[in-house]
Amino acid sequence: MTKIDIIQNVYEKLGFSKKDSARIVESVFDIIKESLGRGEKIKISGFGNFVVKEKKSRRGRNPQTGDEISISERKVLTFKSSQVLRKALND
């Protein structure tokens, strides 16, 4: 499912115009991106949690040459689904 598919579903299910549906979906994604950018957790009841975690720098290996390289520290986004979502997927 793409963002366009989500906009289409909002349009069909809620009756907003396509333009309003696109604005709503874009706004939700912008709010989520801004919150994650500030390091905040996103908890969506019945769906799951998005959390930004810090990964420390570490030593790695170039798989082609076998040379050791340094992998810089970075932020990664993790998602953990809720029990409600897991149950819905497995029923």
Short mmCIF file of C-alpha atoms in Angstrom, two decimals:
data_model
loop_
_atom_site.label_atom_id
_atom_site.label_comp_id
_atom_site.label_asym_id
_atom_site.label_seq_id
_atom_site.Cartn_x
_atom_site.Cartn_y
_atom_site.Cartn_z
CA MET A 1 0.00 0.00 0.00
CA THR A 2 1.33 3.41 -0.97
CA LYS A 3 0.54 6.89 0.30
CA ILE A 4 -1.73 7.38 -2.72
CA ASP A 5 -3.64 4.22 -1.72
CA ILE A 6 -4.08 5.60 1.81
CA ILE A 7 -5.38 8.90 0.41
CA GLN A 8 -7.80 6.99 -1.83
CA ASN A 9 -9.07 4.98 1.17
CA VAL A 10 -9.61 8.16 3.22
CA TYR A 11 -11.46 9.65 0.25
CA GLU A 12 -13.72 6.59 -0.16
CA LYS A 13 -14.41 5.82 3.50
CA LEU A 14 -14.77 9.32 4.96
CA GLY A 15 -16.23 11.22 2.03
CA PHE A 16 -13.71 14.06 2.02
CA SER A 17 -12.59 15.45 -1.32
CA LYS A 18 -9.40 13.95 -2.73
CA LYS A 19 -7.61 17.24 -2.07
CA ASP A 20 -8.74 17.30 1.58
CA SER A 21 -7.89 13.61 1.96
CA ALA A 22 -4.39 14.25 0.64
CA ARG A 23 -3.96 17.18 3.03
CA ILE A 24 -5.09 15.08 5.99
CA VAL A 25 -2.74 12.19 5.18
CA GLU A 26 0.20 14.53 4.49
CA SER A 27 -0.46 16.36 7.77
CA VAL A 28 -0.50 13.13 9.78
CA PHE A 29 2.79 11.99 8.23
CA ASP A 30 4.36 15.43 8.81
CA ILE A 31 3.34 15.37 12.48
CA ILE A 32 4.79 11.88 12.89
CA LYS A 33 8.07 12.85 11.15
CA GLU A 34 8.46 16.00 13.25
CA SER A 35 7.80 14.13 16.49
CA LEU A 36 10.28 11.38 15.61
CA GLY A 37 12.81 14.04 14.61
CA ARG A 38 12.56 15.48 18.13
CA GLY A 39 13.20 11.99 19.53
CA GLU A 40 9.66 11.48 20.78
CA LYS A 41 7.95 8.09 20.81
CA ILE A 42 4.84 7.62 18.70
CA LYS A 43 2.28 5.33 20.35
CA ILE A 44 -0.78 4.46 18.29
CA SER A 45 -3.27 2.45 20.33
CA GLY A 46 -4.18 -0.83 18.67
CA PHE A 47 -1.38 -0.45 16.11
CA GLY A 48 2.05 -0.13 17.72
CA ASN A 49 4.97 2.06 18.77
CA PHE A 50 7.56 3.90 16.70
CA VAL A 51 10.76 4.66 18.63
CA VAL A 52 14.00 6.35 17.55
CA LYS A 53 17.01 4.57 19.04
CA GLU A 54 20.65 5.61 19.11
CA LYS A 55 23.18 3.13 17.76
CA LYS A 56 26.76 3.58 18.92
CA SER A 57 29.67 3.60 16.52
CA ARG A 58 31.24 0.22 16.03
CA ARG A 59 33.79 -1.71 14.04
CA GLY A 60 32.58 -3.47 10.91
CA ARG A 61 34.03 -5.34 8.00
CA ASN A 62 33.83 -4.64 4.27
CA PRO A 63 32.32 -7.87 2.90
CA GLN A 64 34.10 -7.55 -0.47
CA THR A 65 37.63 -6.87 0.79
CA GLY A 66 37.51 -8.06 4.40
CA ASP A 67 39.02 -4.74 5.56
CA GLU A 68 37.91 -3.39 8.93
CA ILE A 69 35.90 -0.18 8.77
CA SER A 70 34.36 2.14 11.33
CA ILE A 71 30.56 2.37 11.26
CA SER A 72 29.53 5.78 12.61
CA GLU A 73 26.89 6.24 15.27
CA ARG A 74 23.41 6.88 13.96
CA LYS A 75 19.74 6.95 14.80
CA VAL A 76 17.46 4.13 13.70
CA LEU A 77 13.69 3.91 13.67
CA THR A 78 12.14 0.82 15.24
CA PHE A 79 8.53 -0.34 15.20
CA LYS A 80 6.94 -2.74 17.63
CA SER A 81 3.42 -3.86 16.81
CA SER A 82 0.75 -3.94 19.49
CA GLN A 83 -0.79 -7.17 20.71
CA VAL A 84 -4.08 -6.14 19.09
CA LEU A 85 -2.40 -5.83 15.67
CA ARG A 86 -0.47 -9.07 16.09
CA LYS A 87 -3.67 -10.88 17.04
CA ALA A 88 -5.52 -9.44 14.03
CA LEU A 89 -2.73 -10.56 11.71
CA ASN A 90 -2.60 -14.07 13.11
CA ASP A 91 -6.33 -14.81 13.31
#
